[in-house]
mmCIF file of C-alpha atoms and ligand atoms in Angstrom:
data_model
loop_
_atom_site.group_PDB
_atom_site.id
_atom_site.type_symbol
_atom_site.label_atom_id
_atom_site.label_comp_id
_atom_site.label_asym_id
_atom_site.label_seq_id
_atom_site.Cartn_x
_atom_site.Cartn_y
_atom_site.Cartn_z
ATOM 1 C CA UNK A 1 8.363 57.983 -73.059
ATOM 2 C CA UNK A 2 8.427 59.195 -69.503
ATOM 3 C CA UNK A 3 5.697 61.723 -70.070
ATOM 4 C CA UNK A 4 3.097 61.852 -67.358
ATOM 5 C CA UNK A 5 -0.525 61.434 -68.504
ATOM 6 C CA UNK A 6 -2.592 64.582 -68.143
ATOM 7 C CA UNK A 7 -5.132 64.652 -65.337
ATOM 8 C CA UNK A 8 -8.723 65.826 -65.768
ATOM 9 C CA UNK A 9 -7.915 68.749 -63.479
ATOM 10 C CA UNK A 10 -5.061 69.896 -65.739
ATOM 11 C CA UNK A 11 -7.342 69.668 -68.772
ATOM 12 C CA UNK A 12 -10.009 71.744 -67.025
ATOM 13 C CA UNK A 13 -12.425 68.828 -66.777
ATOM 14 C CA UNK A 14 -14.327 67.456 -63.824
ATOM 15 C CA UNK A 15 -16.116 64.112 -63.429
ATOM 16 C CA UNK A 16 -19.496 63.964 -61.684
ATOM 17 C CA UNK A 17 -19.262 61.883 -58.491
ATOM 18 C CA UNK A 18 -22.773 60.522 -59.017
ATOM 19 C CA UNK A 19 -23.166 59.701 -62.726
ATOM 20 C CA UNK A 20 -19.566 59.991 -63.966
ATOM 21 C CA UNK A 21 -20.304 62.542 -66.703
ATOM 22 C CA UNK A 22 -17.296 64.666 -67.640
ATOM 23 C CA UNK A 23 -17.965 68.405 -67.561
ATOM 24 C CA UNK A 24 -15.919 71.506 -68.267
ATOM 25 C CA UNK A 25 -14.562 73.038 -65.088
ATOM 26 C CA UNK A 26 -14.415 76.796 -64.976
ATOM 27 C CA UNK A 27 -12.201 78.422 -62.405
ATOM 28 C CA UNK A 28 -14.013 80.752 -60.053
ATOM 29 C CA UNK A 29 -17.343 78.987 -60.447
ATOM 30 C CA UNK A 30 -18.183 77.658 -57.024
ATOM 31 C CA UNK A 31 -21.681 76.372 -57.568
ATOM 32 C CA UNK A 32 -21.407 74.157 -60.641
ATOM 33 C CA UNK A 33 -23.922 71.362 -61.078
ATOM 34 C CA UNK A 34 -23.806 68.329 -63.354
ATOM 35 C CA UNK A 35 -25.842 69.024 -66.537
ATOM 36 C CA UNK A 36 -27.131 65.441 -66.540
ATOM 37 C CA UNK A 37 -28.023 64.533 -62.932
ATOM 38 C CA UNK A 38 -27.885 67.955 -61.178
ATOM 39 C CA UNK A 39 -25.382 66.781 -58.551
ATOM 40 C CA UNK A 40 -22.899 69.336 -57.257
ATOM 41 C CA UNK A 41 -19.585 69.199 -59.061
ATOM 42 C CA UNK A 42 -16.243 69.539 -57.306
ATOM 43 C CA UNK A 43 -12.692 68.699 -58.321
ATOM 44 C CA UNK A 44 -11.837 67.257 -54.914
ATOM 45 C CA UNK A 45 -14.037 66.237 -52.009
ATOM 46 C CA UNK A 46 -14.852 69.562 -50.295
ATOM 47 C CA UNK A 47 -12.929 70.208 -47.037
ATOM 48 C CA UNK A 48 -11.581 66.663 -47.238
ATOM 49 C CA UNK A 49 -8.655 67.186 -44.849
ATOM 50 C CA UNK A 50 -10.622 69.193 -42.249
ATOM 51 C CA UNK A 51 -13.381 66.558 -42.175
ATOM 52 C CA UNK A 52 -10.865 63.697 -42.012
ATOM 53 C CA UNK A 53 -9.180 65.417 -39.029
ATOM 54 C CA UNK A 54 -12.524 65.944 -37.279
ATOM 55 C CA UNK A 55 -13.355 62.238 -37.496
ATOM 56 C CA UNK A 56 -9.785 61.233 -36.592
ATOM 57 C CA UNK A 57 -9.673 63.423 -33.459
ATOM 58 C CA UNK A 58 -13.072 62.086 -32.356
ATOM 59 C CA UNK A 59 -11.758 58.532 -32.893
ATOM 60 C CA UNK A 60 -8.632 59.223 -30.823
ATOM 61 C CA UNK A 61 -10.727 60.698 -27.998
ATOM 62 C CA UNK A 62 -13.016 57.648 -27.925
ATOM 63 C CA UNK A 63 -10.122 55.208 -28.269
ATOM 64 C CA UNK A 64 -9.244 55.770 -24.588
ATOM 65 C CA UNK A 65 -12.674 54.914 -23.050
ATOM 66 C CA UNK A 66 -12.978 52.050 -25.564
ATOM 67 C CA UNK A 67 -9.891 50.476 -24.019
ATOM 68 C CA UNK A 68 -10.210 51.627 -20.406
ATOM 69 C CA UNK A 69 -13.945 51.107 -19.715
ATOM 70 C CA UNK A 70 -15.407 47.609 -19.339
ATOM 71 C CA UNK A 71 -16.597 46.230 -22.659
ATOM 72 C CA UNK A 72 -18.850 43.642 -21.014
ATOM 73 C CA UNK A 73 -20.307 42.733 -17.635
ATOM 74 C CA UNK A 74 -20.719 39.026 -16.965
ATOM 75 C CA UNK A 75 -23.054 37.651 -14.302
ATOM 76 C CA UNK A 76 -22.717 33.955 -13.573
ATOM 77 C CA UNK A 77 -23.106 31.487 -10.700
ATOM 78 C CA UNK A 78 -19.531 32.311 -9.762
ATOM 79 C CA UNK A 79 -20.176 36.019 -9.357
ATOM 80 C CA UNK A 80 -20.117 39.204 -11.366
ATOM 81 C CA UNK A 81 -17.207 40.272 -13.506
ATOM 82 C CA UNK A 82 -16.399 43.282 -15.666
ATOM 83 C CA UNK A 83 -13.913 43.030 -18.505
ATOM 84 C CA UNK A 84 -12.096 45.586 -20.594
ATOM 85 C CA UNK A 85 -10.789 44.547 -24.016
ATOM 86 C CA UNK A 86 -7.294 43.944 -22.595
ATOM 87 C CA UNK A 87 -8.429 42.039 -19.489
ATOM 88 C CA UNK A 88 -10.618 39.887 -21.751
ATOM 89 C CA UNK A 89 -7.609 39.095 -23.919
ATOM 90 C CA UNK A 90 -5.500 38.257 -20.855
ATOM 91 C CA UNK A 91 -8.321 36.052 -19.507
ATOM 92 C CA UNK A 92 -8.587 34.173 -22.824
ATOM 93 C CA UNK A 93 -4.800 33.760 -22.970
ATOM 94 C CA UNK A 94 -4.486 32.478 -19.386
ATOM 95 C CA UNK A 95 -7.416 30.093 -19.763
ATOM 96 C CA UNK A 96 -5.672 28.442 -22.714
ATOM 97 C CA UNK A 97 -7.637 29.867 -25.666
ATOM 98 C CA UNK A 98 -4.545 31.635 -27.020
ATOM 99 C CA UNK A 99 -5.785 31.509 -30.619
ATOM 100 C CA UNK A 100 -8.997 33.314 -29.643
ATOM 101 C CA UNK A 101 -6.939 35.792 -27.582
ATOM 102 C CA UNK A 102 -4.826 36.456 -30.681
ATOM 103 C CA UNK A 103 -7.900 37.044 -32.895
ATOM 104 C CA UNK A 104 -9.412 39.478 -30.375
ATOM 105 C CA UNK A 105 -6.067 41.286 -29.971
ATOM 106 C CA UNK A 106 -5.628 41.699 -33.747
ATOM 107 C CA UNK A 107 -9.253 42.695 -34.395
ATOM 108 C CA UNK A 108 -9.784 44.952 -31.404
ATOM 109 C CA UNK A 109 -6.421 46.580 -30.673
ATOM 110 C CA UNK A 110 -3.893 46.072 -33.485
ATOM 111 C CA UNK A 111 -6.111 46.800 -36.534
ATOM 112 C CA UNK A 112 -7.982 49.853 -35.127
ATOM 113 C CA UNK A 113 -4.765 51.521 -33.907
ATOM 114 C CA UNK A 114 -2.931 50.743 -37.159
ATOM 115 C CA UNK A 115 -5.852 52.264 -39.091
ATOM 116 C CA UNK A 116 -5.826 55.419 -36.961
ATOM 117 C CA UNK A 117 -2.044 55.836 -37.322
ATOM 118 C CA UNK A 118 -2.122 55.217 -41.099
ATOM 119 C CA UNK A 119 -4.890 57.800 -41.644
ATOM 120 C CA UNK A 120 -3.079 60.327 -39.426
ATOM 121 C CA UNK A 121 0.110 59.801 -41.425
ATOM 122 C CA UNK A 122 -1.785 60.255 -44.726
ATOM 123 C CA UNK A 123 -3.546 63.418 -43.504
ATOM 124 C CA UNK A 124 -0.285 64.969 -42.241
ATOM 125 C CA UNK A 125 1.623 64.074 -45.429
ATOM 126 C CA UNK A 126 -1.103 65.581 -47.652
ATOM 127 C CA UNK A 127 -1.281 68.704 -45.515
ATOM 128 C CA UNK A 128 2.484 69.167 -45.778
ATOM 129 C CA UNK A 129 2.197 68.536 -49.544
ATOM 130 C CA UNK A 130 4.756 65.762 -49.163
ATOM 131 C CA UNK A 131 6.231 64.266 -52.360
ATOM 132 C CA UNK A 132 7.198 61.028 -50.620
ATOM 133 C CA UNK A 133 6.351 57.865 -52.588
ATOM 134 C CA UNK A 134 2.732 58.479 -53.664
ATOM 135 C CA UNK A 135 2.311 54.856 -54.782
ATOM 136 C CA UNK A 136 3.142 53.571 -51.280
ATOM 137 C CA UNK A 137 0.743 56.070 -49.722
ATOM 138 C CA UNK A 138 -2.035 55.195 -52.185
ATOM 139 C CA UNK A 139 -1.524 51.511 -51.340
ATOM 140 C CA UNK A 140 -1.702 52.389 -47.655
ATOM 141 C CA UNK A 141 -5.021 54.165 -48.213
ATOM 142 C CA UNK A 142 -6.326 51.207 -50.226
ATOM 143 C CA UNK A 143 -5.487 48.829 -47.355
ATOM 144 C CA UNK A 144 -7.200 51.120 -44.796
ATOM 145 C CA UNK A 145 -10.335 51.196 -46.968
ATOM 146 C CA UNK A 146 -10.248 47.430 -47.469
ATOM 147 C CA UNK A 147 -9.895 46.846 -43.725
ATOM 148 C CA UNK A 148 -12.831 49.220 -43.140
ATOM 149 C CA UNK A 149 -15.099 46.829 -44.983
ATOM 150 C CA UNK A 150 -13.985 44.032 -42.655
ATOM 151 C CA UNK A 151 -14.456 46.063 -39.494
ATOM 152 C CA UNK A 152 -17.488 43.968 -38.665
ATOM 153 C CA UNK A 153 -14.902 41.363 -37.647
ATOM 154 C CA UNK A 154 -14.731 43.077 -34.243
ATOM 155 C CA UNK A 155 -18.459 42.700 -33.733
ATOM 156 C CA UNK A 156 -18.202 39.117 -34.922
ATOM 157 C CA UNK A 157 -15.559 38.441 -32.262
ATOM 158 C CA UNK A 158 -17.758 39.904 -29.522
ATOM 159 C CA UNK A 159 -20.725 37.789 -30.646
ATOM 160 C CA UNK A 160 -18.564 34.638 -30.650
ATOM 161 C CA UNK A 161 -17.429 35.491 -27.113
ATOM 162 C CA UNK A 162 -21.011 36.023 -25.953
ATOM 163 C CA UNK A 163 -22.106 32.733 -27.526
ATOM 164 C CA UNK A 164 -19.187 30.867 -25.896
ATOM 165 C CA UNK A 165 -19.900 32.245 -22.437
ATOM 166 C CA UNK A 166 -23.663 31.687 -22.728
ATOM 167 C CA UNK A 167 -23.043 28.069 -23.729
ATOM 168 C CA UNK A 168 -20.499 27.342 -21.036
ATOM 169 C CA UNK A 169 -22.474 28.387 -17.997
ATOM 170 C CA UNK A 170 -25.661 29.933 -16.781
ATOM 171 C CA UNK A 171 -24.413 33.408 -17.341
ATOM 172 C CA UNK A 172 -25.739 36.694 -18.633
ATOM 173 C CA UNK A 173 -23.696 39.223 -20.511
ATOM 174 C CA UNK A 174 -24.375 42.918 -20.778
ATOM 175 C CA UNK A 175 -22.413 45.240 -23.041
ATOM 176 C CA UNK A 176 -20.504 47.899 -21.093
ATOM 177 C CA UNK A 177 -19.847 51.542 -21.974
ATOM 178 C CA UNK A 178 -16.512 50.472 -23.468
ATOM 179 C CA UNK A 179 -18.395 48.541 -26.187
ATOM 180 C CA UNK A 180 -20.297 51.691 -27.205
ATOM 181 C CA UNK A 181 -17.061 53.698 -27.370
ATOM 182 C CA UNK A 182 -15.394 50.892 -29.325
ATOM 183 C CA UNK A 183 -18.239 50.715 -31.865
ATOM 184 C CA UNK A 184 -18.019 54.494 -32.248
ATOM 185 C CA UNK A 185 -14.252 54.306 -32.910
ATOM 186 C CA UNK A 186 -14.817 51.717 -35.663
ATOM 187 C CA UNK A 187 -17.550 53.805 -37.336
ATOM 188 C CA UNK A 188 -15.702 57.145 -36.978
ATOM 189 C CA UNK A 189 -12.503 55.715 -38.483
ATOM 190 C CA UNK A 190 -14.547 54.425 -41.410
ATOM 191 C CA UNK A 191 -15.977 57.931 -41.897
ATOM 192 C CA UNK A 192 -12.479 59.448 -41.668
ATOM 193 C CA UNK A 193 -11.307 57.069 -44.429
ATOM 194 C CA UNK A 194 -14.362 57.933 -46.546
ATOM 195 C CA UNK A 195 -13.793 61.685 -46.215
ATOM 196 C CA UNK A 196 -10.119 61.453 -47.155
ATOM 197 C CA UNK A 197 -9.586 62.173 -50.850
ATOM 198 C CA UNK A 198 -6.679 60.001 -52.110
ATOM 199 C CA UNK A 199 -6.276 62.245 -55.163
ATOM 200 C CA UNK A 200 -4.781 64.844 -52.814
ATOM 201 C CA UNK A 201 -1.753 62.524 -52.464
ATOM 202 C CA UNK A 202 -1.006 63.041 -56.165
ATOM 203 C CA UNK A 203 -1.709 66.761 -56.446
ATOM 204 C CA UNK A 204 1.774 67.994 -55.333
ATOM 205 C CA UNK A 205 3.353 65.690 -57.994
ATOM 206 C CA UNK A 206 1.118 67.077 -60.749
ATOM 207 C CA UNK A 207 1.674 70.662 -59.665
ATOM 208 C CA UNK A 208 5.466 70.133 -59.629
ATOM 209 C CA UNK A 209 5.578 68.649 -63.135
HETATM 210 ZN ZN1 ZN B 1 -23.974 63.717 -62.789
#
């Protein structure tokens, strides 16, 4: 009853990533192509972990300027002001818009750092061929991917902020270098999640059985 279902890899089969056709996988053949659509065939995303790490390290490096450099410069009748993500949150909180401060904090600091940490954890665990709860780790990956699709929330928050400030006073807003770094972090983390192959989580289990 407790028998594990066979995987395509164990049966020597490989599904095409483009058209889904199942082909025979021969060991040693590096340059196999799909007989139907001519796409390259591979059992796992090639160099998945190395590519995930490359995008993750780039994200970590840009995470610092994203949070330390001003994300926007405001010019109004009352003078010029530069805000980082954190100083913007503090400003919103102090001026009484605590709900908006909370949204910006969750979208701009909490979610991106949680995503980075989750992907790092997944990459390390796969590299160490960890056997720890693959279902939990697959769920974690699913959440990271789901959040990736909603990453535009951050941009939405910035546009709401711009609209609010433009309405309130005769002010102009320019995006700072922090905004560029922040956008890059969002995109690079999405790439890191795309390059990660969740099937690698299950491989140590299949090899052990
Ligand atoms: Zn194909």
